[in-house]
mmCIF file of C-alpha atoms in Angstrom:
data_model
loop_
_atom_site.group_PDB
_atom_site.id
_atom_site.type_symbol
_atom_site.label_atom_id
_atom_site.label_comp_id
_atom_site.label_asym_id
_atom_site.label_seq_id
_atom_site.Cartn_x
_atom_site.Cartn_y
_atom_site.Cartn_z
ATOM 1 C CA UNK A 156 -14.976 -14.370 4.583
ATOM 2 C CA UNK A 157 -13.805 -12.716 1.397
ATOM 3 C CA UNK A 158 -10.189 -11.519 1.097
ATOM 4 C CA UNK A 159 -11.034 -7.892 0.552
ATOM 5 C CA UNK A 160 -13.015 -7.895 3.901
ATOM 6 C CA UNK A 161 -10.483 -9.089 5.855
ATOM 7 C CA UNK A 162 -8.041 -6.495 4.179
ATOM 8 C CA UNK A 163 -10.314 -3.724 5.123
ATOM 9 C CA UNK A 164 -10.643 -4.817 8.474
ATOM 10 C CA UNK A 165 -6.799 -4.863 9.078
ATOM 11 C CA UNK A 166 -6.500 -1.425 7.503
ATOM 12 C CA UNK A 167 -9.469 -0.174 9.972
ATOM 13 C CA UNK A 168 -7.744 -1.611 12.994
ATOM 14 C CA UNK A 169 -4.391 0.093 11.949
ATOM 15 C CA UNK A 170 -5.741 3.507 10.985
ATOM 16 C CA UNK A 171 -7.763 3.478 14.356
ATOM 17 C CA UNK A 172 -4.338 2.786 16.317
ATOM 18 C CA UNK A 173 -2.680 5.723 14.304
ATOM 19 C CA UNK A 174 -1.206 8.663 16.385
ATOM 20 C CA UNK A 175 1.673 10.674 16.274
ATOM 21 C CA UNK A 176 4.736 8.845 17.129
ATOM 22 C CA UNK A 177 7.065 8.954 14.271
ATOM 23 C CA UNK A 178 8.217 5.929 12.304
ATOM 24 C CA UNK A 179 10.191 5.134 9.181
ATOM 25 C CA UNK A 180 8.916 3.205 6.149
ATOM 26 C CA UNK A 181 10.210 0.510 3.951
ATOM 27 C CA UNK A 182 7.483 -0.272 1.311
ATOM 28 C CA UNK A 183 7.803 -0.390 -1.940
ATOM 29 C CA UNK A 184 11.243 -1.877 -2.033
ATOM 30 C CA UNK A 185 12.210 -5.263 -2.056
ATOM 31 C CA UNK A 186 15.717 -4.642 -0.759
ATOM 32 C CA UNK A 187 15.254 -4.831 2.878
ATOM 33 C CA UNK A 188 16.789 -2.272 5.190
ATOM 34 C CA UNK A 189 18.215 -2.286 8.606
ATOM 35 C CA UNK A 190 15.201 -0.616 10.501
ATOM 36 C CA UNK A 191 12.170 -2.299 12.052
ATOM 37 C CA UNK A 192 8.775 -1.086 13.275
ATOM 38 C CA UNK A 193 8.792 0.869 16.679
ATOM 39 C CA UNK A 194 9.018 -0.957 19.954
ATOM 40 C CA UNK A 195 5.556 -2.256 21.155
ATOM 41 C CA UNK A 196 3.897 -0.934 17.992
ATOM 42 C CA UNK A 197 2.377 -2.749 14.738
ATOM 43 C CA UNK A 198 2.158 -1.896 10.865
ATOM 44 C CA UNK A 199 0.600 -3.223 7.907
ATOM 45 C CA UNK A 200 2.251 -3.380 4.626
ATOM 46 C CA UNK A 201 -0.183 -4.100 1.694
ATOM 47 C CA UNK A 202 -0.054 -3.913 -2.043
ATOM 48 C CA UNK A 203 -1.429 -4.797 -5.664
ATOM 49 C CA UNK A 204 1.174 -5.911 -8.111
ATOM 50 C CA UNK A 205 -0.275 -6.089 -11.806
ATOM 51 C CA UNK A 206 1.656 -8.273 -14.467
ATOM 52 C CA UNK A 207 0.816 -10.012 -17.461
ATOM 53 C CA UNK A 208 0.446 -13.352 -15.603
ATOM 54 C CA UNK A 209 -1.971 -12.086 -13.159
ATOM 55 C CA UNK A 210 -2.559 -9.517 -10.472
ATOM 56 C CA UNK A 211 -1.412 -10.308 -7.149
ATOM 57 C CA UNK A 212 -2.500 -9.054 -3.766
ATOM 58 C CA UNK A 213 -0.513 -8.663 -0.610
ATOM 59 C CA UNK A 214 -1.282 -7.889 3.186
ATOM 60 C CA UNK A 215 1.583 -8.540 5.772
ATOM 61 C CA UNK A 216 1.004 -7.343 9.170
ATOM 62 C CA UNK A 217 3.820 -6.989 11.518
ATOM 63 C CA UNK A 218 4.368 -6.176 15.280
ATOM 64 C CA UNK A 219 7.494 -5.642 17.479
ATOM 65 C CA UNK A 220 6.490 -6.939 20.826
ATOM 66 C CA UNK A 221 9.660 -7.133 22.669
ATOM 67 C CA UNK A 222 11.436 -4.031 21.219
ATOM 68 C CA UNK A 223 14.005 -5.546 18.971
ATOM 69 C CA UNK A 224 12.064 -8.525 17.213
ATOM 70 C CA UNK A 225 9.724 -7.550 14.499
ATOM 71 C CA UNK A 226 7.445 -10.752 13.633
ATOM 72 C CA UNK A 227 5.636 -10.613 10.427
ATOM 73 C CA UNK A 228 2.775 -13.003 9.399
ATOM 74 C CA UNK A 229 0.450 -12.642 5.803
ATOM 75 C CA UNK A 230 0.311 -13.629 2.401
ATOM 76 C CA UNK A 231 -1.035 -13.203 -0.959
ATOM 77 C CA UNK A 232 -3.865 -13.875 -3.126
ATOM 78 C CA UNK A 233 -3.641 -13.947 -6.984
ATOM 79 C CA UNK A 234 -5.953 -13.488 -9.686
ATOM 80 C CA UNK A 235 -5.799 -15.369 -12.794
ATOM 81 C CA UNK A 236 -8.330 -15.717 -15.396
ATOM 82 C CA UNK A 237 -11.238 -14.312 -13.048
ATOM 83 C CA UNK A 238 -10.379 -16.816 -10.303
ATOM 84 C CA UNK A 239 -8.760 -16.352 -7.107
ATOM 85 C CA UNK A 240 -5.792 -18.622 -5.606
ATOM 86 C CA UNK A 241 -4.073 -18.309 -2.201
ATOM 87 C CA UNK A 242 -0.947 -18.446 -3.524
ATOM 88 C CA UNK A 243 1.729 -17.533 -0.647
ATOM 89 C CA UNK A 244 1.832 -17.456 3.111
ATOM 90 C CA UNK A 245 4.975 -15.722 4.606
ATOM 91 C CA UNK A 246 5.964 -15.539 8.084
ATOM 92 C CA UNK A 247 9.294 -13.649 8.860
ATOM 93 C CA UNK A 248 11.492 -12.845 11.836
ATOM 94 C CA UNK A 249 13.784 -9.676 11.842
ATOM 95 C CA UNK A 250 16.159 -8.147 14.678
ATOM 96 C CA UNK A 251 18.789 -5.286 14.665
ATOM 97 C CA UNK A 252 22.290 -6.272 14.976
ATOM 98 C CA UNK A 253 23.207 -2.532 15.042
ATOM 99 C CA UNK A 254 20.484 0.215 15.139
ATOM 100 C CA UNK A 255 20.505 2.663 11.948
ATOM 101 C CA UNK A 256 21.489 5.918 13.276
ATOM 102 C CA UNK A 257 21.644 9.574 11.321
ATOM 103 C CA UNK A 258 24.941 9.857 9.369
ATOM 104 C CA UNK A 259 25.670 6.422 10.273
ATOM 105 C CA UNK A 260 24.994 2.845 9.354
ATOM 106 C CA UNK A 261 22.788 -0.256 10.308
ATOM 107 C CA UNK A 262 22.749 -3.743 10.292
ATOM 108 C CA UNK A 263 19.859 -6.193 10.523
ATOM 109 C CA UNK A 264 19.050 -10.122 10.110
ATOM 110 C CA UNK A 265 16.146 -11.633 8.690
ATOM 111 C CA UNK A 266 15.025 -15.272 8.562
ATOM 112 C CA UNK A 267 11.656 -16.434 7.226
ATOM 113 C CA UNK A 268 9.577 -18.689 5.232
ATOM 114 C CA UNK A 269 7.416 -18.902 2.327
ATOM 115 C CA UNK A 270 4.757 -21.515 1.782
ATOM 116 C CA UNK A 271 2.982 -22.069 -1.356
ATOM 117 C CA UNK A 272 0.131 -24.153 -0.702
ATOM 118 C CA UNK A 273 -1.042 -25.226 -4.337
ATOM 119 C CA UNK A 274 2.748 -26.161 -5.047
ATOM 120 C CA UNK A 275 3.725 -27.313 -1.742
ATOM 121 C CA UNK A 276 0.578 -29.134 -0.429
ATOM 122 C CA UNK A 277 2.731 -31.884 0.798
ATOM 123 C CA UNK A 278 5.442 -29.974 2.393
ATOM 124 C CA UNK A 279 5.537 -28.690 6.139
ATOM 125 C CA UNK A 280 7.738 -26.106 5.317
ATOM 126 C CA UNK A 281 7.996 -24.015 2.261
ATOM 127 C CA UNK A 282 11.078 -21.997 0.801
ATOM 128 C CA UNK A 283 13.322 -20.906 4.019
ATOM 129 C CA UNK A 284 15.622 -17.683 3.362
ATOM 130 C CA UNK A 285 17.877 -15.592 5.349
ATOM 131 C CA UNK A 286 19.137 -12.049 4.649
ATOM 132 C CA UNK A 287 21.197 -9.532 6.159
ATOM 133 C CA UNK A 288 20.540 -5.942 5.334
ATOM 134 C CA UNK A 289 22.979 -3.019 6.002
ATOM 135 C CA UNK A 290 21.923 0.415 5.517
ATOM 136 C CA UNK A 291 23.658 3.838 5.222
ATOM 137 C CA UNK A 292 22.505 7.295 6.191
ATOM 138 C CA UNK A 293 23.439 10.487 4.403
ATOM 139 C CA UNK A 294 22.547 14.169 4.380
ATOM 140 C CA UNK A 295 20.703 13.868 7.596
ATOM 141 C CA UNK A 296 18.592 10.840 6.279
ATOM 142 C CA UNK A 297 17.896 12.535 3.344
ATOM 143 C CA UNK A 298 19.354 9.922 0.918
ATOM 144 C CA UNK A 299 19.708 6.422 2.374
ATOM 145 C CA UNK A 300 21.234 3.334 0.676
ATOM 146 C CA UNK A 301 20.453 -0.215 1.440
ATOM 147 C CA UNK A 302 22.728 -3.508 0.610
ATOM 148 C CA UNK A 303 21.441 -6.918 1.098
ATOM 149 C CA UNK A 304 23.257 -10.318 1.195
ATOM 150 C CA UNK A 305 21.390 -13.606 1.800
ATOM 151 C CA UNK A 306 20.249 -17.058 0.462
ATOM 152 C CA UNK A 307 17.202 -19.205 -0.032
ATOM 153 C CA UNK A 308 16.202 -22.682 -0.269
ATOM 154 C CA UNK A 309 13.818 -23.572 -2.465
ATOM 155 C CA UNK A 310 12.178 -26.969 -1.479
ATOM 156 C CA UNK A 311 10.433 -27.389 -4.783
ATOM 157 C CA UNK A 312 13.272 -27.492 -7.064
ATOM 158 C CA UNK A 313 15.686 -28.574 -4.027
ATOM 159 C CA UNK A 314 17.990 -25.766 -4.789
ATOM 160 C CA UNK A 315 19.860 -23.079 -2.646
ATOM 161 C CA UNK A 316 20.637 -19.933 -4.190
ATOM 162 C CA UNK A 317 22.169 -16.775 -3.147
ATOM 163 C CA UNK A 318 20.255 -13.471 -3.075
ATOM 164 C CA UNK A 319 21.124 -9.759 -3.266
ATOM 165 C CA UNK A 320 19.955 -6.310 -3.394
ATOM 166 C CA UNK A 321 20.861 -2.428 -3.659
ATOM 167 C CA UNK A 322 18.386 -0.015 -2.948
ATOM 168 C CA UNK A 323 17.986 4.026 -2.511
ATOM 169 C CA UNK A 324 15.734 6.025 -0.847
ATOM 170 C CA UNK A 325 16.004 9.843 -1.801
ATOM 171 C CA UNK A 326 13.632 12.288 -0.217
ATOM 172 C CA UNK A 327 12.710 15.255 -2.405
ATOM 173 C CA UNK A 328 10.019 16.832 0.054
ATOM 174 C CA UNK A 329 9.030 16.110 3.387
ATOM 175 C CA UNK A 330 6.305 13.865 2.399
ATOM 176 C CA UNK A 331 7.586 12.539 -0.903
ATOM 177 C CA UNK A 332 10.491 10.097 -1.428
ATOM 178 C CA UNK A 333 12.021 8.585 -4.833
ATOM 179 C CA UNK A 334 13.006 4.773 -4.188
ATOM 180 C CA UNK A 335 14.861 2.615 -6.607
ATOM 181 C CA UNK A 336 16.453 -0.831 -6.554
ATOM 182 C CA UNK A 337 17.863 -3.675 -8.223
ATOM 183 C CA UNK A 338 18.073 -7.156 -6.928
ATOM 184 C CA UNK A 339 18.187 -10.932 -7.965
ATOM 185 C CA UNK A 340 19.744 -14.197 -7.421
ATOM 186 C CA UNK A 341 23.216 -15.872 -8.447
ATOM 187 C CA UNK A 342 21.072 -17.379 -11.209
ATOM 188 C CA UNK A 343 19.334 -15.668 -14.133
ATOM 189 C CA UNK A 344 19.082 -11.877 -14.925
ATOM 190 C CA UNK A 345 18.643 -9.469 -12.120
ATOM 191 C CA UNK A 346 15.330 -7.108 -11.782
ATOM 192 C CA UNK A 347 14.448 -3.434 -11.245
ATOM 193 C CA UNK A 348 12.113 -1.325 -9.624
ATOM 194 C CA UNK A 349 11.552 2.379 -9.101
ATOM 195 C CA UNK A 350 8.844 4.670 -7.956
ATOM 196 C CA UNK A 351 7.241 7.128 -5.576
ATOM 197 C CA UNK A 352 6.490 6.755 -1.831
ATOM 198 C CA UNK A 353 4.132 9.655 -0.098
ATOM 199 C CA UNK A 354 2.929 10.442 3.297
ATOM 200 C CA UNK A 355 -0.657 10.913 3.405
ATOM 201 C CA UNK A 356 -0.504 11.239 7.154
ATOM 202 C CA UNK A 357 3.065 11.813 8.217
ATOM 203 C CA UNK A 358 4.800 8.755 9.865
ATOM 204 C CA UNK A 359 1.300 6.841 9.985
ATOM 205 C CA UNK A 360 -0.317 6.300 6.279
ATOM 206 C CA UNK A 361 1.697 5.862 3.476
ATOM 207 C CA UNK A 362 0.985 5.004 -0.111
ATOM 208 C CA UNK A 363 3.375 4.108 -3.013
ATOM 209 C CA UNK A 364 3.917 3.546 -6.622
ATOM 210 C CA UNK A 365 6.392 1.674 -8.637
ATOM 211 C CA UNK A 366 7.211 0.184 -12.241
ATOM 212 C CA UNK A 367 9.628 -2.738 -12.347
ATOM 213 C CA UNK A 368 10.970 -5.237 -14.907
ATOM 214 C CA UNK A 369 13.645 -7.678 -15.471
ATOM 215 C CA UNK A 370 16.865 -6.200 -17.127
ATOM 216 C CA UNK A 371 16.634 -6.797 -20.836
ATOM 217 C CA UNK A 372 13.185 -8.313 -20.167
ATOM 218 C CA UNK A 373 10.051 -7.468 -22.377
ATOM 219 C CA UNK A 374 6.299 -6.427 -21.626
ATOM 220 C CA UNK A 375 5.523 -9.912 -20.460
ATOM 221 C CA UNK A 376 7.948 -9.465 -17.399
ATOM 222 C CA UNK A 377 7.335 -6.020 -16.490
ATOM 223 C CA UNK A 378 4.926 -4.987 -13.395
ATOM 224 C CA UNK A 379 3.413 -2.260 -11.800
ATOM 225 C CA UNK A 380 2.721 -1.834 -7.836
ATOM 226 C CA UNK A 381 0.590 0.392 -5.889
ATOM 227 C CA UNK A 382 0.971 0.076 -2.050
ATOM 228 C CA UNK A 383 -0.836 1.229 1.442
ATOM 229 C CA UNK A 384 1.407 1.094 4.427
ATOM 230 C CA UNK A 385 -0.509 2.069 8.067
ATOM 231 C CA UNK A 386 1.832 2.259 11.219
ATOM 232 C CA UNK A 387 0.241 2.313 14.860
ATOM 233 C CA UNK A 388 1.824 3.971 17.871
ATOM 234 C CA UNK A 389 3.116 1.488 20.913
ATOM 235 C CA UNK A 390 0.054 -0.251 22.321
ATOM 236 C CA UNK A 391 1.442 -3.898 22.851
ATOM 237 C CA UNK A 392 1.765 -4.660 26.601
#
């Protein structure tokens, strides 16, 4: 089955499950937040990233079956020179150590693995990573700040690197937020990204778009994204 048919079916399932229970979104920030999808509910985060090296298409379905454990399994496809390559498979678990409250702060812990089938055919596991997101709420949740500190093990290069991120969400309308972030590793130049997030259906269907680049980078390193996030009500047993 073609990748776009799979995506359409996943989107249809999430839309059919959509109802009116509120939830808070995280796309399109790469900097993680101290929030997870509602207990017994699911989500689909999907986006297209356009850059000079080729376009990437991501789909990351995730569910919270226990109440405090969000499990995500998905991946990406990349189009280069008219061809399609299955470039990434990602599995992640995320739990809250302290729930984020209005006017307060929250802490989460994330661990996962990203496997590159083409580059790592003989490896059972891909790049393993851990991350600690800390989020702060200001002005009745109209401004949120997120700090990340973590690390990843690059199995292909046999290197361990520290990762970090700083992101913000500023609500300018009940349906619209401005998002901005900078992120990177302890080696190389950091990157930045900024854009808009819009609720098509409040707390259920969201679209977003961003522009990003490496600090000091040229046109070859810039990228654009457009995303769709779908959220369901609680339905899991």
